[in-house]
Amino acid sequence: MDTDMRVTYAKDCPSRTVVSVLANKWALYILGVLGRNDRPLRFTVLRRHIEGVTQKSLTQALRNLERDGLVRRTVYPTVPPRVEYSLTDLGREAGALTTAIADWSKANATRVLTARAAYDGRADDDTDGARGTEGARHTDGALGTDPR
Amino acid sequence: MDTDMRVTYAKDCPSRTVVSVLANKWALYILGVLGRNDRPLRFTVLRRHIEGVTQKSLTQALRNLERDGLVRRTVYPTVPPRVEYSLTDLGREAGALTTAIADWSKANATRVLTARAAYDGRADDDTDGARGTEGARHTDGALGTDPR
DNA sequence: CAGGATCCTAGATGATACTG
DNA sequence: CAGTATCATCTAGGATCCTG
């Protein structure tokens, strides 16, 4: 009867630190790509797989994942440089989880999008003419502007 | 041999829209809390469970989840108001996945944090005195300032 | 109690240019 | 190729005050 009083996710809980790493679009995609191929991938290849990511964001996300021991970065001192990324054991575990999310997202995208459309429809109704609820809610939504 | 050329996560892939919903700290926690208790929870209770979330962020996250059909919002027209949140079937599915992530995070926090410390240690070495790699990398890290 | 409306800023992201 | 460095931007999120 005290479930109303307990704190499930305490601020200082270490799990929060880890979650905040996984709760990242790019990190999710990286683990996904790396998890699906088990072979190490090069920076550029990785980037091609994750359409729309800038090299900066990708680099940053990779660094964070490397720092947290989820991704291994191997540098071959050749010229031109060759850097390969692969999952560590830890990363493979996490990757299984995030891949599950990506897969579920793909499988259920329609259900979600339908619900969303319905919700927006309702909102339009009782918002009358005042507006304010239109399409621009999320940042990432699938839009048409071409990848560049 | 063309796995190097294929795009795994296309920009217009609907899954990306869904992932961007789940790739959110607060959404993850909400699904987690709601998933663990199967009973509907009130706004304030929910908020207590997720330490550190502001009412704004919580409201926003809940709205998005409701919009996407993952969370059900029930309003009781009493005074004072009573609003309860619970998972839909869709939300329960997603919740299972995100809870898995939260659990894994909790279970492996040490491994991650250890790797992180090691990485930062190395960085400190070859950064010499120049600095720039210290503790402030991530936003969420467990800090000491009290919840308020 | 459960938010809505505002104001404001740190940090995330994008665009661009440069380099070992 | 695989970044690093910079500058401009943008906005999610925090702090506050208000209300049905």
GROMACS .gro file of C-alpha atoms (C1' of nucleotides) in nm:
model
  336
    1MET     CA    1   0.000   0.000   0.000
    2ASP     CA    2   0.297   0.225  -0.008
    3THR     CA    3   0.361   0.183  -0.375
    4ASP     CA    4   0.226   0.534  -0.404
    5MET     CA    5   0.502   0.666  -0.189
    6ARG     CA    6   0.804   0.483  -0.318
    7VAL     CA    7   1.040   0.630  -0.569
    8THR     CA    8   1.096   0.397  -0.859
    9TYR     CA    9   1.362   0.592  -1.039
   10ALA     CA   10   1.571   0.776  -0.784
   11LYS     CA   11   1.778   1.062  -0.907
   12ASP     CA   12   2.102   0.912  -0.786
   13CYS     CA   13   2.024   0.564  -0.909
   14PRO     CA   14   2.312   0.448  -1.127
   15SER     CA   15   2.069   0.298  -1.371
   16ARG     CA   16   1.966   0.648  -1.465
   17THR     CA   17   2.313   0.723  -1.581
   18VAL     CA   18   2.306   0.424  -1.808
   19VAL     CA   19   1.955   0.484  -1.929
   20SER     CA   20   2.048   0.833  -2.033
   21VAL     CA   21   2.306   0.679  -2.262
   22LEU     CA   22   2.060   0.443  -2.423
   23ALA     CA   23   1.781   0.701  -2.436
   24ASN     CA   24   1.945   0.856  -2.737
   25LYS     CA   25   1.832   0.828  -3.092
   26TRP     CA   26   2.174   0.787  -3.241
   27ALA     CA   27   2.303   0.552  -2.976
   28LEU     CA   28   2.004   0.332  -3.040
   29TYR     CA   29   2.066   0.326  -3.412
   30ILE     CA   30   2.435   0.263  -3.374
   31LEU     CA   31   2.384  -0.032  -3.147
   32GLY     CA   32   2.122  -0.150  -3.387
   33VAL     CA   33   2.340  -0.139  -3.694
   34LEU     CA   34   2.641  -0.282  -3.519
   35GLY     CA   35   2.427  -0.553  -3.368
   36ARG     CA   36   2.270  -0.666  -3.692
   37ASN     CA   37   2.601  -0.708  -3.870
   38ASP     CA   38   2.841  -0.872  -3.632
   39ARG     CA   39   3.130  -0.758  -3.840
   40PRO     CA   40   3.315  -0.437  -3.750
   41LEU     CA   41   3.209  -0.140  -3.956
   42ARG     CA   42   3.395   0.166  -4.064
   43PHE     CA   43   3.289   0.515  -3.978
   44THR     CA   44   3.163   0.599  -4.323
   45VAL     CA   45   2.974   0.277  -4.362
   46LEU     CA   46   2.812   0.326  -4.028
   47ARG     CA   47   2.715   0.670  -4.130
   48ARG     CA   48   2.557   0.552  -4.449
   49HIS     CA   49   2.344   0.310  -4.255
   50ILE     CA   50   2.203   0.579  -4.034
   51GLU     CA   51   2.056   0.821  -4.275
   52GLY     CA   52   2.050   1.180  -4.161
   53VAL     CA   53   2.310   1.167  -3.889
   54THR     CA   54   2.578   1.429  -3.914
   55GLN     CA   55   2.939   1.329  -3.872
   56LYS     CA   56   2.951   1.532  -3.559
   57SER     CA   57   2.658   1.364  -3.392
   58LEU     CA   58   2.782   1.025  -3.502
   59THR     CA   59   3.130   1.088  -3.369
   60GLN     CA   60   2.993   1.212  -3.044
   61ALA     CA   61   2.757   0.922  -2.996
   62LEU     CA   62   3.032   0.677  -3.082
   63ARG     CA   63   3.266   0.836  -2.831
   64ASN     CA   64   3.008   0.811  -2.558
   65LEU     CA   65   2.939   0.449  -2.637
   66GLU     CA   66   3.308   0.376  -2.645
   67ARG     CA   67   3.358   0.553  -2.318
   68ASP     CA   68   3.089   0.345  -2.156
   69GLY     CA   69   3.239   0.026  -2.287
   70LEU     CA   70   2.963  -0.062  -2.530
   71VAL     CA   71   3.156  -0.002  -2.847
   72ARG     CA   72   3.511  -0.090  -2.937
   73ARG     CA   73   3.708   0.144  -3.158
   74THR     CA   74   3.995   0.002  -3.354
   75VAL     CA   75   4.235   0.228  -3.535
   76TYR     CA   76   4.457   0.100  -3.811
   77PRO     CA   77   4.753   0.331  -3.851
   78THR     CA   78   4.738   0.331  -4.226
   79VAL     CA   79   4.700   0.610  -4.469
   80PRO     CA   80   4.430   0.692  -4.534
   81PRO     CA   81   4.315   0.612  -4.183
   82ARG     CA   82   4.096   0.315  -4.119
   83VAL     CA   83   3.884   0.301  -3.807
   84GLU     CA   84   3.646   0.022  -3.729
   85TYR     CA   85   3.370   0.003  -3.478
   86SER     CA   86   3.226  -0.307  -3.323
   87LEU     CA   87   3.030  -0.404  -3.017
   88THR     CA   88   3.188  -0.522  -2.698
   89ASP     CA   89   3.021  -0.798  -2.502
   90LEU     CA   90   2.848  -0.532  -2.301
   91GLY     CA   91   2.743  -0.360  -2.618
   92ARG     CA   92   2.603  -0.678  -2.762
   93GLU     CA   93   2.382  -0.719  -2.460
   94ALA     CA   94   2.257  -0.364  -2.478
   95GLY     CA   95   2.227  -0.395  -2.853
   96ALA     CA   96   1.990  -0.686  -2.820
   97LEU     CA   97   1.761  -0.469  -2.612
   98THR     CA   98   1.774  -0.165  -2.833
   99THR     CA   99   1.733  -0.373  -3.146
  100ALA     CA  100   1.421  -0.518  -2.992
  101ILE     CA  101   1.293  -0.165  -2.956
  102ALA     CA  102   1.377  -0.074  -3.312
  103ASP     CA  103   1.212  -0.390  -3.439
  104TRP     CA  104   0.903  -0.332  -3.233
  105SER     CA  105   0.892   0.024  -3.360
  106LYS     CA  106   0.903  -0.092  -3.715
  107ALA     CA  107   0.642  -0.358  -3.658
  108ASN     CA  108   0.404  -0.130  -3.476
  109ALA     CA  109   0.464   0.197  -3.651
  110THR     CA  110   0.123   0.180  -3.810
  111ARG     CA  111  -0.061   0.130  -3.485
  112VAL     CA  112   0.121   0.422  -3.332
  113LEU     CA  113   0.077   0.647  -3.630
  114THR     CA  114  -0.290   0.563  -3.645
  115ALA     CA  115  -0.338   0.648  -3.282
  116ARG     CA  116  -0.154   0.967  -3.338
  117ALA     CA  117  -0.368   1.066  -3.631
  118ALA     CA  118  -0.681   0.995  -3.430
  119TYR     CA  119  -0.555   1.202  -3.142
  120ASP     CA  120  -0.467   1.491  -3.366
  121GLY     CA  121  -0.804   1.465  -3.532
  122ARG     CA  122  -0.980   1.497  -3.200
  123ALA     CA  123  -0.757   1.785  -3.101
  124ASP     CA  124  -0.838   1.969  -3.420
  125ASP     CA  125  -1.206   1.934  -3.346
  126ASP     CA  126  -1.221   2.081  -3.003
  127THR     CA  127  -0.949   2.329  -3.073
  128ASP     CA  128  -1.199   2.482  -3.312
  129GLY     CA  129  -1.014   2.730  -3.524
  130ALA     CA  130  -0.761   2.833  -3.264
  131ARG     CA  131  -0.507   2.569  -3.362
  132GLY     CA  132  -0.175   2.486  -3.207
  133THR     CA  133  -0.173   2.108  -3.221
  134GLU     CA  134  -0.071   2.045  -3.579
  135GLY     CA  135   0.202   1.824  -3.709
  136ALA     CA  136   0.504   1.986  -3.553
  137ARG     CA  137   0.496   1.811  -3.219
  138HIS     CA  138   0.800   1.595  -3.242
  139THR     CA  139   1.134   1.685  -3.379
  140ASP     CA  140   1.222   1.376  -3.568
  141GLY     CA  141   0.904   1.274  -3.742
  142ALA     CA  142   0.935   1.139  -4.092
  143LEU     CA  143   0.947   1.433  -4.317
  144GLY     CA  144   0.997   1.468  -4.685
  145THR     CA  145   1.304   1.682  -4.725
  146ASP     CA  146   1.558   1.468  -4.898
  147PRO     CA  147   1.862   1.334  -4.713
  148ARG     CA  148   2.099   1.570  -4.886
  149MET     CA  149   2.884  -0.779  -5.008
  150ASP     CA  150   2.645  -0.498  -5.031
  151THR     CA  151   2.581  -0.471  -4.662
  152ASP     CA  152   2.818  -0.182  -4.674
  153MET     CA  153   2.594   0.000  -4.909
  154ARG     CA  154   2.251  -0.061  -4.764
  155VAL     CA  155   2.078   0.186  -4.540
  156THR     CA  156   1.959   0.026  -4.223
  157TYR     CA  157   1.772   0.318  -4.079
  158ALA     CA  158   1.626   0.523  -4.359
  159LYS     CA  159   1.521   0.872  -4.278
  160ASP     CA  160   1.165   0.819  -4.382
  161CYS     CA  161   1.133   0.483  -4.214
  162PRO     CA  162   0.826   0.493  -3.989
  163SER     CA  163   1.016   0.309  -3.722
  164ARG     CA  164   1.225   0.617  -3.673
  165THR     CA  165   0.920   0.813  -3.575
  166VAL     CA  166   0.838   0.560  -3.310
  167VAL     CA  167   1.193   0.522  -3.191
  168SER     CA  168   1.217   0.894  -3.137
  169VAL     CA  169   0.929   0.860  -2.897
  170LEU     CA  170   1.091   0.583  -2.700
  171ALA     CA  171   1.435   0.738  -2.715
  172ASN     CA  172   1.337   0.974  -2.441
  173LYS     CA  173   1.443   0.959  -2.084
  174TRP     CA  174   1.108   1.051  -1.937
  175ALA     CA  175   0.905   0.835  -2.169
  176LEU     CA  176   1.120   0.542  -2.070
  177TYR     CA  177   1.070   0.605  -1.703
  178ILE     CA  178   0.698   0.658  -1.740
  179LEU     CA  179   0.648   0.334  -1.924
  180GLY     CA  180   0.866   0.172  -1.664
  181VAL     CA  181   0.671   0.294  -1.366
  182LEU     CA  182   0.335   0.231  -1.526
  183GLY     CA  183   0.448  -0.111  -1.634
  184ARG     CA  184   0.569  -0.224  -1.296
  185ASN     CA  185   0.249  -0.134  -1.120
  186ASP     CA  186  -0.036  -0.245  -1.339
  187ARG     CA  187  -0.271  -0.016  -1.153
  188PRO     CA  188  -0.346   0.332  -1.287
  189LEU     CA  189  -0.146   0.605  -1.124
  190ARG     CA  190  -0.222   0.967  -1.059
  191PHE     CA  191  -0.012   1.248  -1.192
  192THR     CA  192   0.142   1.335  -0.859
  193VAL     CA  193   0.220   0.976  -0.774
  194LEU     CA  194   0.380   0.926  -1.109
  195ARG     CA  195   0.585   1.233  -1.052
  196ARG     CA  196   0.705   1.113  -0.715
  197HIS     CA  197   0.824   0.792  -0.873
  198ILE     CA  198   1.037   0.969  -1.125
  199GLU     CA  199   1.257   1.184  -0.916
  200GLY     CA  200   1.373   1.502  -1.074
  201VAL     CA  201   1.116   1.536  -1.348
  202THR     CA  202   0.945   1.872  -1.364
  203GLN     CA  203   0.574   1.891  -1.402
  204LYS     CA  204   0.622   2.040  -1.743
  205SER     CA  205   0.838   1.762  -1.875
  206LEU     CA  206   0.616   1.501  -1.723
  207THR     CA  207   0.302   1.654  -1.870
  208GLN     CA  208   0.465   1.682  -2.207
  209ALA     CA  209   0.594   1.328  -2.209
  210LEU     CA  210   0.258   1.196  -2.097
  211ARG     CA  211   0.081   1.386  -2.371
  212ASN     CA  212   0.310   1.245  -2.634
  213LEU     CA  213   0.263   0.894  -2.505
  214GLU     CA  214  -0.111   0.944  -2.495
  215ARG     CA  215  -0.108   1.082  -2.843
  216ASP     CA  216   0.076   0.779  -2.970
  217GLY     CA  217  -0.164   0.546  -2.802
  218LEU     CA  218   0.076   0.408  -2.543
  219VAL     CA  219  -0.080   0.567  -2.240
  220ARG     CA  220  -0.443   0.610  -2.144
  221ARG     CA  221  -0.548   0.922  -1.962
  222THR     CA  222  -0.861   0.906  -1.753
  223VAL     CA  223  -1.012   1.219  -1.607
  224TYR     CA  224  -1.256   1.206  -1.321
  225PRO     CA  225  -1.462   1.523  -1.316
  226THR     CA  226  -1.436   1.569  -0.944
  227VAL     CA  227  -1.303   1.853  -0.741
  228PRO     CA  228  -1.019   1.854  -0.683
  229PRO     CA  229  -0.944   1.696  -1.020
  230ARG     CA  230  -0.836   1.337  -1.039
  231VAL     CA  231  -0.649   1.214  -1.343
  232GLU     CA  232  -0.514   0.866  -1.379
  233TYR     CA  233  -0.265   0.726  -1.621
  234SER     CA  234  -0.231   0.369  -1.729
  235LEU     CA  235  -0.084   0.174  -2.015
  236THR     CA  236  -0.279   0.068  -2.318
  237ASP     CA  237  -0.212  -0.269  -2.471
  238LEU     CA  238   0.031  -0.102  -2.704
  239GLY     CA  239   0.193   0.069  -2.410
  240ARG     CA  240   0.229  -0.254  -2.223
  241GLU     CA  241   0.419  -0.402  -2.513
  242ALA     CA  242   0.648  -0.106  -2.539
  243GLY     CA  243   0.676  -0.095  -2.163
  244ALA     CA  244   0.808  -0.447  -2.152
  245LEU     CA  245   1.089  -0.343  -2.382
  246THR     CA  246   1.177  -0.024  -2.203
  247THR     CA  247   1.158  -0.191  -1.865
  248ALA     CA  248   1.404  -0.446  -1.991
  249ILE     CA  249   1.636  -0.161  -2.072
  250ALA     CA  250   1.593  -0.001  -1.733
  251ASP     CA  251   1.654  -0.333  -1.561
  252TRP     CA  252   1.960  -0.404  -1.767
  253SER     CA  253   2.086  -0.057  -1.688
  254LYS     CA  254   2.045  -0.115  -1.321
  255ALA     CA  255   2.208  -0.455  -1.337
  256ASN     CA  256   2.504  -0.338  -1.542
  257ALA     CA  257   2.552   0.011  -1.413
  258THR     CA  258   2.873  -0.091  -1.245
  259ARG     CA  259   3.024  -0.241  -1.557
  260VAL     CA  260   2.942   0.071  -1.752
  261LEU     CA  261   3.060   0.309  -1.486
  262THR     CA  262   3.383   0.116  -1.449
  263ALA     CA  263   3.447   0.132  -1.820
  264ARG     CA  264   3.373   0.499  -1.812
  265ALA     CA  265   3.615   0.564  -1.530
  266ALA     CA  266   3.886   0.372  -1.710
  267TYR     CA  267   3.824   0.567  -2.027
  268ASP     CA  268   3.835   0.897  -1.847
  269GLY     CA  269   4.150   0.793  -1.670
  270ARG     CA  270   4.322   0.723  -1.998
  271ALA     CA  271   4.196   1.049  -2.141
  272ASP     CA  272   4.336   1.241  -1.848
  273ASP     CA  273   4.673   1.086  -1.912
  274ASP     CA  274   4.728   1.177  -2.271
  275THR     CA  275   4.542   1.502  -2.240
  276ASP     CA  276   4.822   1.595  -2.008
  277GLY     CA  277   4.738   1.930  -1.858
  278ALA     CA  278   4.527   2.062  -2.140
  279ARG     CA  279   4.205   1.923  -2.000
  280GLY     CA  280   3.858   1.925  -2.144
  281THR     CA  281   3.751   1.570  -2.081
  282GLU     CA  282   3.641   1.589  -1.720
  283GLY     CA  283   3.322   1.468  -1.564
  284ALA     CA  284   3.072   1.690  -1.735
  285ARG     CA  285   3.015   1.479  -2.044
  286HIS     CA  286   2.659   1.373  -2.005
  287THR     CA  287   2.367   1.577  -1.894
  288ASP     CA  288   2.193   1.342  -1.661
  289GLY     CA  289   2.467   1.196  -1.447
  290ALA     CA  290   2.386   1.141  -1.085
  291LEU     CA  291   2.451   1.463  -0.908
  292GLY     CA  292   2.405   1.570  -0.553
  293THR     CA  293   2.179   1.873  -0.560
  294ASP     CA  294   1.871   1.775  -0.369
  295PRO     CA  295   1.542   1.710  -0.546
  296ARG     CA  296   1.366   2.012  -0.401
  297DC     C1'  297  -0.475   1.829  -0.779
  298DA     C1'  298  -0.343   1.867  -1.239
  299DG     C1'  299  -0.197   2.120  -1.529
  300DG     C1'  300  -0.156   2.580  -1.862
  301DA     C1'  301   0.128   2.995  -1.989
  302DT     C1'  302   0.586   3.229  -1.973
  303DC     C1'  303   1.046   3.327  -1.954
  304DC     C1'  304   1.504   3.177  -2.004
  305DT     C1'  305   1.930   2.918  -2.058
  306DA     C1'  306   2.248   2.506  -2.104
  307DG     C1'  307   2.337   2.186  -2.398
  308DA     C1'  308   2.228   1.928  -2.833
  309DT     C1'  309   2.248   1.973  -3.334
  310DG     C1'  310   2.351   2.155  -3.793
  311DA     C1'  311   2.654   2.375  -4.136
  312DT     C1'  312   3.110   2.471  -4.273
  313DA     C1'  313   3.599   2.467  -4.300
  314DC     C1'  314   4.040   2.250  -4.194
  315DT     C1'  315   4.386   1.837  -4.115
  316DG     C1'  316   4.688   1.407  -3.996
  317DC     C1'  317   3.916   0.858  -4.444
  318DA     C1'  318   3.802   0.997  -4.011
  319DG     C1'  319   3.785   1.300  -3.774
  320DT     C1'  320   3.862   1.805  -3.495
  321DA     C1'  321   3.737   2.291  -3.444
  322DT     C1'  322   3.411   2.680  -3.475
  323DC     C1'  323   3.019   2.934  -3.515
  324DA     C1'  324   2.520   2.981  -3.548
  325DT     C1'  325   2.089   2.784  -3.409
  326DC     C1'  326   1.743   2.580  -3.186
  327DT     C1'  327   1.479   2.391  -2.853
  328DA     C1'  328   1.402   2.060  -2.477
  329DG     C1'  329   1.386   2.137  -2.025
  330DG     C1'  330   1.404   2.395  -1.572
  331DA     C1'  331   1.213   2.767  -1.277
  332DT     C1'  332   0.801   3.039  -1.176
  333DC     C1'  333   0.354   3.202  -1.141
  334DC     C1'  334  -0.130   3.120  -1.221
  335DT     C1'  335  -0.604   2.863  -1.234
  336DG     C1'  336  -1.042   2.548  -1.299
   0.00000   0.00000   0.00000
